[in-house]
Amino acid sequence: MRFEFATAGRIVFGRGCAREAATLAQSLGRHALIVTGAHPERAQPLQQWLQAAGVQTTCFPVAGEPTVEHVRQGAALARQAGADLVLSFGGGSALDAGKAIAAMMTNTGELLDYLEVIGRGQPLTTPPAPFLAIPTTAGTGTEVTRNAVLASPAHRVKVSLRSPLLLARAAFVDPELTRNLPPALTATTGMDALTQLIEPYVSCRANPLVDALCEEGLKRAGRALRRAFAHGADLDAREDMALASLFSGLALANAGLGAVHGFAAPLGGSFTAPHGAVCAALLAPVMRVNLQAADARVPHSPLRERYQRIARLLTQNPAASAEDGIRWVADLCRDLGIPPLRAYGVAPAHFTELAQKAAQASSMKANPLPLTHAELLTILEAAW
């Protein structure tokens, strides 16, 4: 057995902990670029805390999912303003953008020099500007991962800037910041977290440390996601989901993902669809096809036992079968109002190209077993 575990330099979790970011920022720099989502006014409390600590601020809002151009613009703004550190305050988009901007503030050359798939894939050579992450959704776990997912509209694909240097100096995970999330966003981000707990648990790179995080996260998500969706002010449910999301980020960063995220990259690059909603639509079909493929081709595979354990954690039924867990996920998607892929303009004519691109995606390498082209098509048909 051999594995490694890398994460943010420091993780602070708890209600109200976000205000502690200002004290740390004060020790790291004098002028912070604050990367937010589409509504920078939501970061006003953070600006006030930083200014009270003597740290100047410049805001850079990122509307929608971050693109290569967002990173170029953000890095240029940071240099123009004289910023020497970056704080991301928002969902996964703001956090991914902030990581990449911090890297390009200090590394020479073009962003494409460092991007995988569409770029040259060169390693970052200079540590990024100090980066602090404050998530305001419970879904991506991006605050503790070592990659930044960026869209390239010109290439119709999402790709990663990937480096251990991208890990945040500190992540402040404050469940209170998620209390005002609307139900639809609670659903899609929560399903992203659930997917990121299931895929690393069955990954071909799974390890005991990640297993423990996934099992605890699955237990919490199983009992809390419906409650957070229906009763947004339920702070206990929000706390469970914030922790599940954090654990999902720790898990994916250290054990990989699988076919759900293998498909999510080309789908997200070609269609306007929330990442979490795409993952949700694909999750049960991927679980079903993975299980059938293992039963057919790898009879002594531990995969059925793993999916059975997932089912028992999610349903809290000690007698649940692997198939019960798949049905539970499908029922959850229905209850949360998750639409099928066709709602985003995906058509059967796109299936072959999507399956081919998914087969080449980096996330697919950690799927518990290789899937055939026909099996990939079956997944798309079931999610459509």
PDB file of N, CA and C in Angstrom, residues 209-278:
ATOM      1  N   LEU A 209      -7.222   6.485   4.285  1.00  0.00           N
ATOM      2  CA  LEU A 209      -7.432   7.827   4.824  1.00  0.00           C
ATOM      3  C   LEU A 209      -8.612   8.501   4.131  1.00  0.00           C
ATOM      4  N   VAL A 210      -8.659   8.402   2.809  1.00  0.00           N
ATOM      5  CA  VAL A 210      -9.774   8.961   2.054  1.00  0.00           C
ATOM      6  C   VAL A 210     -11.070   8.212   2.367  1.00  0.00           C
ATOM      7  N   ASP A 211     -10.986   6.886   2.520  1.00  0.00           N
ATOM      8  CA  ASP A 211     -12.184   6.106   2.848  1.00  0.00           C
ATOM      9  C   ASP A 211     -12.889   6.654   4.089  1.00  0.00           C
ATOM     10  N   ALA A 212     -12.105   6.948   5.114  1.00  0.00           N
ATOM     11  CA  ALA A 212     -12.699   7.422   6.372  1.00  0.00           C
ATOM     12  C   ALA A 212     -13.412   8.759   6.168  1.00  0.00           C
ATOM     13  N   LEU A 213     -12.807   9.653   5.392  1.00  0.00           N
ATOM     14  CA  LEU A 213     -13.438  10.935   5.109  1.00  0.00           C
ATOM     15  C   LEU A 213     -14.720  10.750   4.309  1.00  0.00           C
ATOM     16  N   CYS A 214     -14.674   9.870   3.300  1.00  0.00           N
ATOM     17  CA  CYS A 214     -15.862   9.632   2.483  1.00  0.00           C
ATOM     18  C   CYS A 214     -16.999   9.039   3.302  1.00  0.00           C
ATOM     19  N   GLU A 215     -16.698   8.103   4.152  1.00  0.00           N
ATOM     20  CA  GLU A 215     -17.762   7.465   4.935  1.00  0.00           C
ATOM     21  C   GLU A 215     -18.435   8.474   5.862  1.00  0.00           C
ATOM     22  N   GLU A 216     -17.647   9.310   6.521  1.00  0.00           N
ATOM     23  CA  GLU A 216     -18.241  10.330   7.392  1.00  0.00           C
ATOM     24  C   GLU A 216     -19.031  11.349   6.570  1.00  0.00           C
ATOM     25  N   GLY A 217     -18.485  11.753   5.428  1.00  0.00           N
ATOM     26  CA  GLY A 217     -19.184  12.705   4.579  1.00  0.00           C
ATOM     27  C   GLY A 217     -20.479  12.155   4.025  1.00  0.00           C
ATOM     28  N   LEU A 218     -20.477  10.888   3.602  1.00  0.00           N
ATOM     29  CA  LEU A 218     -21.692  10.266   3.073  1.00  0.00           C
ATOM     30  C   LEU A 218     -22.777  10.191   4.132  1.00  0.00           C
ATOM     31  N   LYS A 219     -22.382   9.857   5.335  1.00  0.00           N
ATOM     32  CA  LYS A 219     -23.362   9.793   6.427  1.00  0.00           C
ATOM     33  C   LYS A 219     -24.016  11.157   6.642  1.00  0.00           C
ATOM     34  N   ARG A 220     -23.217  12.211   6.643  1.00  0.00           N
ATOM     35  CA  ARG A 220     -23.744  13.558   6.877  1.00  0.00           C
ATOM     36  C   ARG A 220     -24.584  14.048   5.702  1.00  0.00           C
ATOM     37  N   ALA A 221     -24.106  13.832   4.477  1.00  0.00           N
ATOM     38  CA  ALA A 221     -24.872  14.270   3.307  1.00  0.00           C
ATOM     39  C   ALA A 221     -26.190  13.504   3.206  1.00  0.00           C
ATOM     40  N   GLY A 222     -26.149  12.229   3.526  1.00  0.00           N
ATOM     41  CA  GLY A 222     -27.357  11.423   3.450  1.00  0.00           C
ATOM     42  C   GLY A 222     -28.465  11.918   4.358  1.00  0.00           C
ATOM     43  N   ARG A 223     -28.095  12.426   5.525  1.00  0.00           N
ATOM     44  CA  ARG A 223     -29.121  12.889   6.466  1.00  0.00           C
ATOM     45  C   ARG A 223     -29.449  14.373   6.311  1.00  0.00           C
ATOM     46  N   ALA A 224     -28.581  15.138   5.625  1.00  0.00           N
ATOM     47  CA  ALA A 224     -28.731  16.593   5.661  1.00  0.00           C
ATOM     48  C   ALA A 224     -29.136  17.247   4.352  1.00  0.00           C
ATOM     49  N   LEU A 225     -28.875  16.635   3.196  1.00  0.00           N
ATOM     50  CA  LEU A 225     -29.082  17.359   1.944  1.00  0.00           C
ATOM     51  C   LEU A 225     -30.557  17.691   1.722  1.00  0.00           C
ATOM     52  N   ARG A 226     -31.432  16.750   1.948  1.00  0.00           N
ATOM     53  CA  ARG A 226     -32.861  17.056   1.791  1.00  0.00           C
ATOM     54  C   ARG A 226     -33.299  18.144   2.773  1.00  0.00           C
ATOM     55  N   ARG A 227     -32.776  18.085   4.005  1.00  0.00           N
ATOM     56  CA  ARG A 227     -33.155  19.095   5.006  1.00  0.00           C
ATOM     57  C   ARG A 227     -32.656  20.472   4.617  1.00  0.00           C
ATOM     58  N   ALA A 228     -31.421  20.569   4.159  1.00  0.00           N
ATOM     59  CA  ALA A 228     -30.879  21.861   3.744  1.00  0.00           C
ATOM     60  C   ALA A 228     -31.651  22.418   2.560  1.00  0.00           C
ATOM     61  N   PHE A 229     -32.089  21.552   1.667  1.00  0.00           N
ATOM     62  CA  PHE A 229     -32.863  21.962   0.486  1.00  0.00           C
ATOM     63  C   PHE A 229     -34.239  22.487   0.902  1.00  0.00           C
ATOM     64  N   ALA A 230     -34.891  21.799   1.823  1.00  0.00           N
ATOM     65  CA  ALA A 230     -36.259  22.170   2.210  1.00  0.00           C
ATOM     66  C   ALA A 230     -36.300  23.250   3.287  1.00  0.00           C
ATOM     67  N   HIS A 231     -35.274  23.309   4.128  1.00  0.00           N
ATOM     68  CA  HIS A 231     -35.255  24.254   5.250  1.00  0.00           C
ATOM     69  C   HIS A 231     -33.879  24.929   5.279  1.00  0.00           C
ATOM     70  N   GLY A 232     -33.721  25.949   4.456  1.00  0.00           N
ATOM     71  CA  GLY A 232     -32.415  26.567   4.270  1.00  0.00           C
ATOM     72  C   GLY A 232     -31.809  27.165   5.515  1.00  0.00           C
ATOM     73  N   ALA A 233     -32.651  27.549   6.491  1.00  0.00           N
ATOM     74  CA  ALA A 233     -32.143  28.167   7.715  1.00  0.00           C
ATOM     75  C   ALA A 233     -31.710  27.144   8.759  1.00  0.00           C
ATOM     76  N   ASP A 234     -31.823  25.852   8.451  1.00  0.00           N
ATOM     77  CA  ASP A 234     -31.433  24.793   9.387  1.00  0.00           C
ATOM     78  C   ASP A 234     -29.909  24.737   9.441  1.00  0.00           C
ATOM     79  N   LEU A 235     -29.331  25.378  10.449  1.00  0.00           N
ATOM     80  CA  LEU A 235     -27.865  25.479  10.503  1.00  0.00           C
ATOM     81  C   LEU A 235     -27.196  24.138  10.776  1.00  0.00           C
ATOM     82  N   ASP A 236     -27.887  23.239  11.468  1.00  0.00           N
ATOM     83  CA  ASP A 236     -27.295  21.919  11.679  1.00  0.00           C
ATOM     84  C   ASP A 236     -27.133  21.196  10.342  1.00  0.00           C
ATOM     85  N   ALA A 237     -28.167  21.294   9.488  1.00  0.00           N
ATOM     86  CA  ALA A 237     -28.077  20.676   8.160  1.00  0.00           C
ATOM     87  C   ALA A 237     -27.008  21.365   7.322  1.00  0.00           C
ATOM     88  N   ARG A 238     -26.947  22.688   7.406  1.00  0.00           N
ATOM     89  CA  ARG A 238     -25.932  23.428   6.657  1.00  0.00           C
ATOM     90  C   ARG A 238     -24.526  23.044   7.123  1.00  0.00           C
ATOM     91  N   GLU A 239     -24.370  22.847   8.416  1.00  0.00           N
ATOM     92  CA  GLU A 239     -23.063  22.457   8.947  1.00  0.00           C
ATOM     93  C   GLU A 239     -22.670  21.073   8.432  1.00  0.00           C
ATOM     94  N   ASP A 240     -23.624  20.139   8.435  1.00  0.00           N
ATOM     95  CA  ASP A 240     -23.353  18.805   7.901  1.00  0.00           C
ATOM     96  C   ASP A 240     -22.918  18.877   6.442  1.00  0.00           C
ATOM     97  N   MET A 241     -23.621  19.693   5.644  1.00  0.00           N
ATOM     98  CA  MET A 241     -23.298  19.773   4.223  1.00  0.00           C
ATOM     99  C   MET A 241     -21.961  20.487   3.986  1.00  0.00           C
ATOM    100  N   ALA A 242     -21.652  21.493   4.801  1.00  0.00           N
ATOM    101  CA  ALA A 242     -20.355  22.168   4.665  1.00  0.00           C
ATOM    102  C   ALA A 242     -19.216  21.189   4.957  1.00  0.00           C
ATOM    103  N   LEU A 243     -19.415  20.350   5.961  1.00  0.00           N
ATOM    104  CA  LEU A 243     -18.387  19.364   6.289  1.00  0.00           C
ATOM    105  C   LEU A 243     -18.305  18.286   5.215  1.00  0.00           C
ATOM    106  N   ALA A 244     -19.460  17.851   4.702  1.00  0.00           N
ATOM    107  CA  ALA A 244     -19.469  16.859   3.622  1.00  0.00           C
ATOM    108  C   ALA A 244     -18.743  17.404   2.393  1.00  0.00           C
ATOM    109  N   SER A 245     -18.974  18.677   2.086  1.00  0.00           N
ATOM    110  CA  SER A 245     -18.309  19.301   0.945  1.00  0.00           C
ATOM    111  C   SER A 245     -16.796  19.372   1.159  1.00  0.00           C
ATOM    112  N   LEU A 246     -16.386  19.792   2.345  1.00  0.00           N
ATOM    113  CA  LEU A 246     -14.963  19.845   2.670  1.00  0.00           C
ATOM    114  C   LEU A 246     -14.325  18.466   2.520  1.00  0.00           C
ATOM    115  N   PHE A 247     -14.970  17.455   3.067  1.00  0.00           N
ATOM    116  CA  PHE A 247     -14.425  16.099   2.974  1.00  0.00           C
ATOM    117  C   PHE A 247     -14.376  15.622   1.523  1.00  0.00           C
ATOM    118  N   SER A 248     -15.354  16.042   0.719  1.00  0.00           N
ATOM    119  CA  SER A 248     -15.351  15.636  -0.692  1.00  0.00           C
ATOM    120  C   SER A 248     -14.153  16.236  -1.423  1.00  0.00           C
ATOM    121  N   GLY A 249     -13.799  17.473  -1.086  1.00  0.00           N
ATOM    122  CA  GLY A 249     -12.629  18.086  -1.693  1.00  0.00           C
ATOM    123  C   GLY A 249     -11.346  17.384  -1.281  1.00  0.00           C
ATOM    124  N   LEU A 250     -11.238  17.064  -0.002  1.00  0.00           N
ATOM    125  CA  LEU A 250     -10.075  16.312   0.480  1.00  0.00           C
ATOM    126  C   LEU A 250      -9.979  14.962  -0.214  1.00  0.00           C
ATOM    127  N   ALA A 251     -11.138  14.323  -0.422  1.00  0.00           N
ATOM    128  CA  ALA A 251     -11.163  12.995  -1.029  1.00  0.00           C
ATOM    129  C   ALA A 251     -10.756  13.033  -2.490  1.00  0.00           C
ATOM    130  N   LEU A 252     -11.368  13.918  -3.259  1.00  0.00           N
ATOM    131  CA  LEU A 252     -11.066  13.934  -4.697  1.00  0.00           C
ATOM    132  C   LEU A 252      -9.623  14.351  -4.962  1.00  0.00           C
ATOM    133  N   ALA A 253      -9.089  15.239  -4.126  1.00  0.00           N
ATOM    134  CA  ALA A 253      -7.722  15.703  -4.336  1.00  0.00           C
ATOM    135  C   ALA A 253      -6.701  14.594  -4.093  1.00  0.00           C
ATOM    136  N   ASN A 254      -7.101  13.564  -3.363  1.00  0.00           N
ATOM    137  CA  ASN A 254      -6.137  12.539  -2.960  1.00  0.00           C
ATOM    138  C   ASN A 254      -6.476  11.130  -3.429  1.00  0.00           C
ATOM    139  N   ALA A 255      -7.650  10.957  -4.079  1.00  0.00           N
ATOM    140  CA  ALA A 255      -7.987   9.633  -4.619  1.00  0.00           C
ATOM    141  C   ALA A 255      -8.610   9.709  -6.010  1.00  0.00           C
ATOM    142  N   GLY A 256      -8.753  10.909  -6.556  1.00  0.00           N
ATOM    143  CA  GLY A 256      -9.306  11.031  -7.898  1.00  0.00           C
ATOM    144  C   GLY A 256     -10.821  10.937  -7.919  1.00  0.00           C
ATOM    145  N   LEU A 257     -11.376  10.954  -9.138  1.00  0.00           N
ATOM    146  CA  LEU A 257     -12.835  10.944  -9.309  1.00  0.00           C
ATOM    147  C   LEU A 257     -13.227   9.755 -10.177  1.00  0.00           C
ATOM    148  N   GLY A 258     -13.959   9.979 -11.272  1.00  0.00           N
ATOM    149  CA  GLY A 258     -14.383   8.853 -12.086  1.00  0.00           C
ATOM    150  C   GLY A 258     -15.196   9.296 -13.280  1.00  0.00           C
ATOM    151  N   ALA A 259     -16.075   8.408 -13.744  1.00  0.00           N
ATOM    152  CA  ALA A 259     -16.780   8.628 -15.004  1.00  0.00           C
ATOM    153  C   ALA A 259     -17.735   9.811 -14.940  1.00  0.00           C
ATOM    154  N   VAL A 260     -18.336  10.088 -13.784  1.00  0.00           N
ATOM    155  CA  VAL A 260     -19.238  11.242 -13.699  1.00  0.00           C
ATOM    156  C   VAL A 260     -18.488  12.508 -14.083  1.00  0.00           C
ATOM    157  N   HIS A 261     -17.342  12.712 -13.478  1.00  0.00           N
ATOM    158  CA  HIS A 261     -16.562  13.915 -13.787  1.00  0.00           C
ATOM    159  C   HIS A 261     -15.850  13.793 -15.132  1.00  0.00           C
ATOM    160  N   GLY A 262     -15.615  12.568 -15.588  1.00  0.00           N
ATOM    161  CA  GLY A 262     -15.099  12.397 -16.935  1.00  0.00           C
ATOM    162  C   GLY A 262     -16.051  12.965 -17.970  1.00  0.00           C
ATOM    163  N   PHE A 263     -17.341  12.735 -17.778  1.00  0.00           N
ATOM    164  CA  PHE A 263     -18.352  13.306 -18.661  1.00  0.00           C
ATOM    165  C   PHE A 263     -18.571  14.796 -18.384  1.00  0.00           C
ATOM    166  N   ALA A 264     -18.457  15.212 -17.137  1.00  0.00           N
ATOM    167  CA  ALA A 264     -18.780  16.599 -16.778  1.00  0.00           C
ATOM    168  C   ALA A 264     -17.870  17.589 -17.489  1.00  0.00           C
ATOM    169  N   ALA A 265     -16.622  17.210 -17.766  1.00  0.00           N
ATOM    170  CA  ALA A 265     -15.692  18.138 -18.426  1.00  0.00           C
ATOM    171  C   ALA A 265     -16.151  18.488 -19.845  1.00  0.00           C
ATOM    172  N   PRO A 266     -16.390  17.509 -20.734  1.00  0.00           N
ATOM    173  CA  PRO A 266     -16.865  17.887 -22.069  1.00  0.00           C
ATOM    174  C   PRO A 266     -18.275  18.461 -22.067  1.00  0.00           C
ATOM    175  N   LEU A 267     -19.141  17.989 -21.190  1.00  0.00           N
ATOM    176  CA  LEU A 267     -20.491  18.548 -21.128  1.00  0.00           C
ATOM    177  C   LEU A 267     -20.450  20.004 -20.699  1.00  0.00           C
ATOM    178  N   GLY A 268     -19.652  20.301 -19.673  1.00  0.00           N
ATOM    179  CA  GLY A 268     -19.550  21.674 -19.192  1.00  0.00           C
ATOM    180  C   GLY A 268     -18.907  22.603 -20.200  1.00  0.00           C
ATOM    181  N   GLY A 269     -18.019  22.054 -21.038  1.00  0.00           N
ATOM    182  CA  GLY A 269     -17.373  22.877 -22.040  1.00  0.00           C
ATOM    183  C   GLY A 269     -18.241  23.164 -23.250  1.00  0.00           C
ATOM    184  N   SER A 270     -19.235  22.293 -23.492  1.00  0.00           N
ATOM    185  CA  SER A 270     -20.052  22.427 -24.705  1.00  0.00           C
ATOM    186  C   SER A 270     -21.458  22.951 -24.459  1.00  0.00           C
ATOM    187  N   PHE A 271     -21.943  22.855 -23.229  1.00  0.00           N
ATOM    188  CA  PHE A 271     -23.321  23.243 -22.934  1.00  0.00           C
ATOM    189  C   PHE A 271     -23.349  24.128 -21.692  1.00  0.00           C
ATOM    190  N   THR A 272     -24.303  25.048 -21.658  1.00  0.00           N
ATOM    191  CA  THR A 272     -24.458  25.914 -20.495  1.00  0.00           C
ATOM    192  C   THR A 272     -25.284  25.174 -19.458  1.00  0.00           C
ATOM    193  N   ALA A 273     -24.610  24.608 -18.496  1.00  0.00           N
ATOM    194  CA  ALA A 273     -25.277  23.789 -17.484  1.00  0.00           C
ATOM    195  C   ALA A 273     -24.493  23.860 -16.189  1.00  0.00           C
ATOM    196  N   PRO A 274     -25.174  23.964 -15.033  1.00  0.00           N
ATOM    197  CA  PRO A 274     -24.454  23.957 -13.754  1.00  0.00           C
ATOM    198  C   PRO A 274     -23.713  22.634 -13.555  1.00  0.00           C
ATOM    199  N   HIS A 275     -22.468  22.739 -13.141  1.00  0.00           N
ATOM    200  CA  HIS A 275     -21.642  21.540 -12.978  1.00  0.00           C
ATOM    201  C   HIS A 275     -22.312  20.522 -12.056  1.00  0.00           C
ATOM    202  N   GLY A 276     -22.840  20.983 -10.919  1.00  0.00           N
ATOM    203  CA  GLY A 276     -23.446  20.061  -9.976  1.00  0.00           C
ATOM    204  C   GLY A 276     -24.673  19.362 -10.537  1.00  0.00           C
ATOM    205  N   ALA A 277     -25.447  20.071 -11.373  1.00  0.00           N
ATOM    206  CA  ALA A 277     -26.643  19.464 -11.970  1.00  0.00           C
ATOM    207  C   ALA A 277     -26.255  18.382 -12.975  1.00  0.00           C
ATOM    208  N   VAL A 278     -25.191  18.625 -13.732  1.00  0.00           N
ATOM    209  CA  VAL A 278     -24.701  17.617 -14.674  1.00  0.00           C
ATOM    210  C   VAL A 278     -24.229  16.372 -13.917  1.00  0.00           C
TER     211      VAL A 278
END
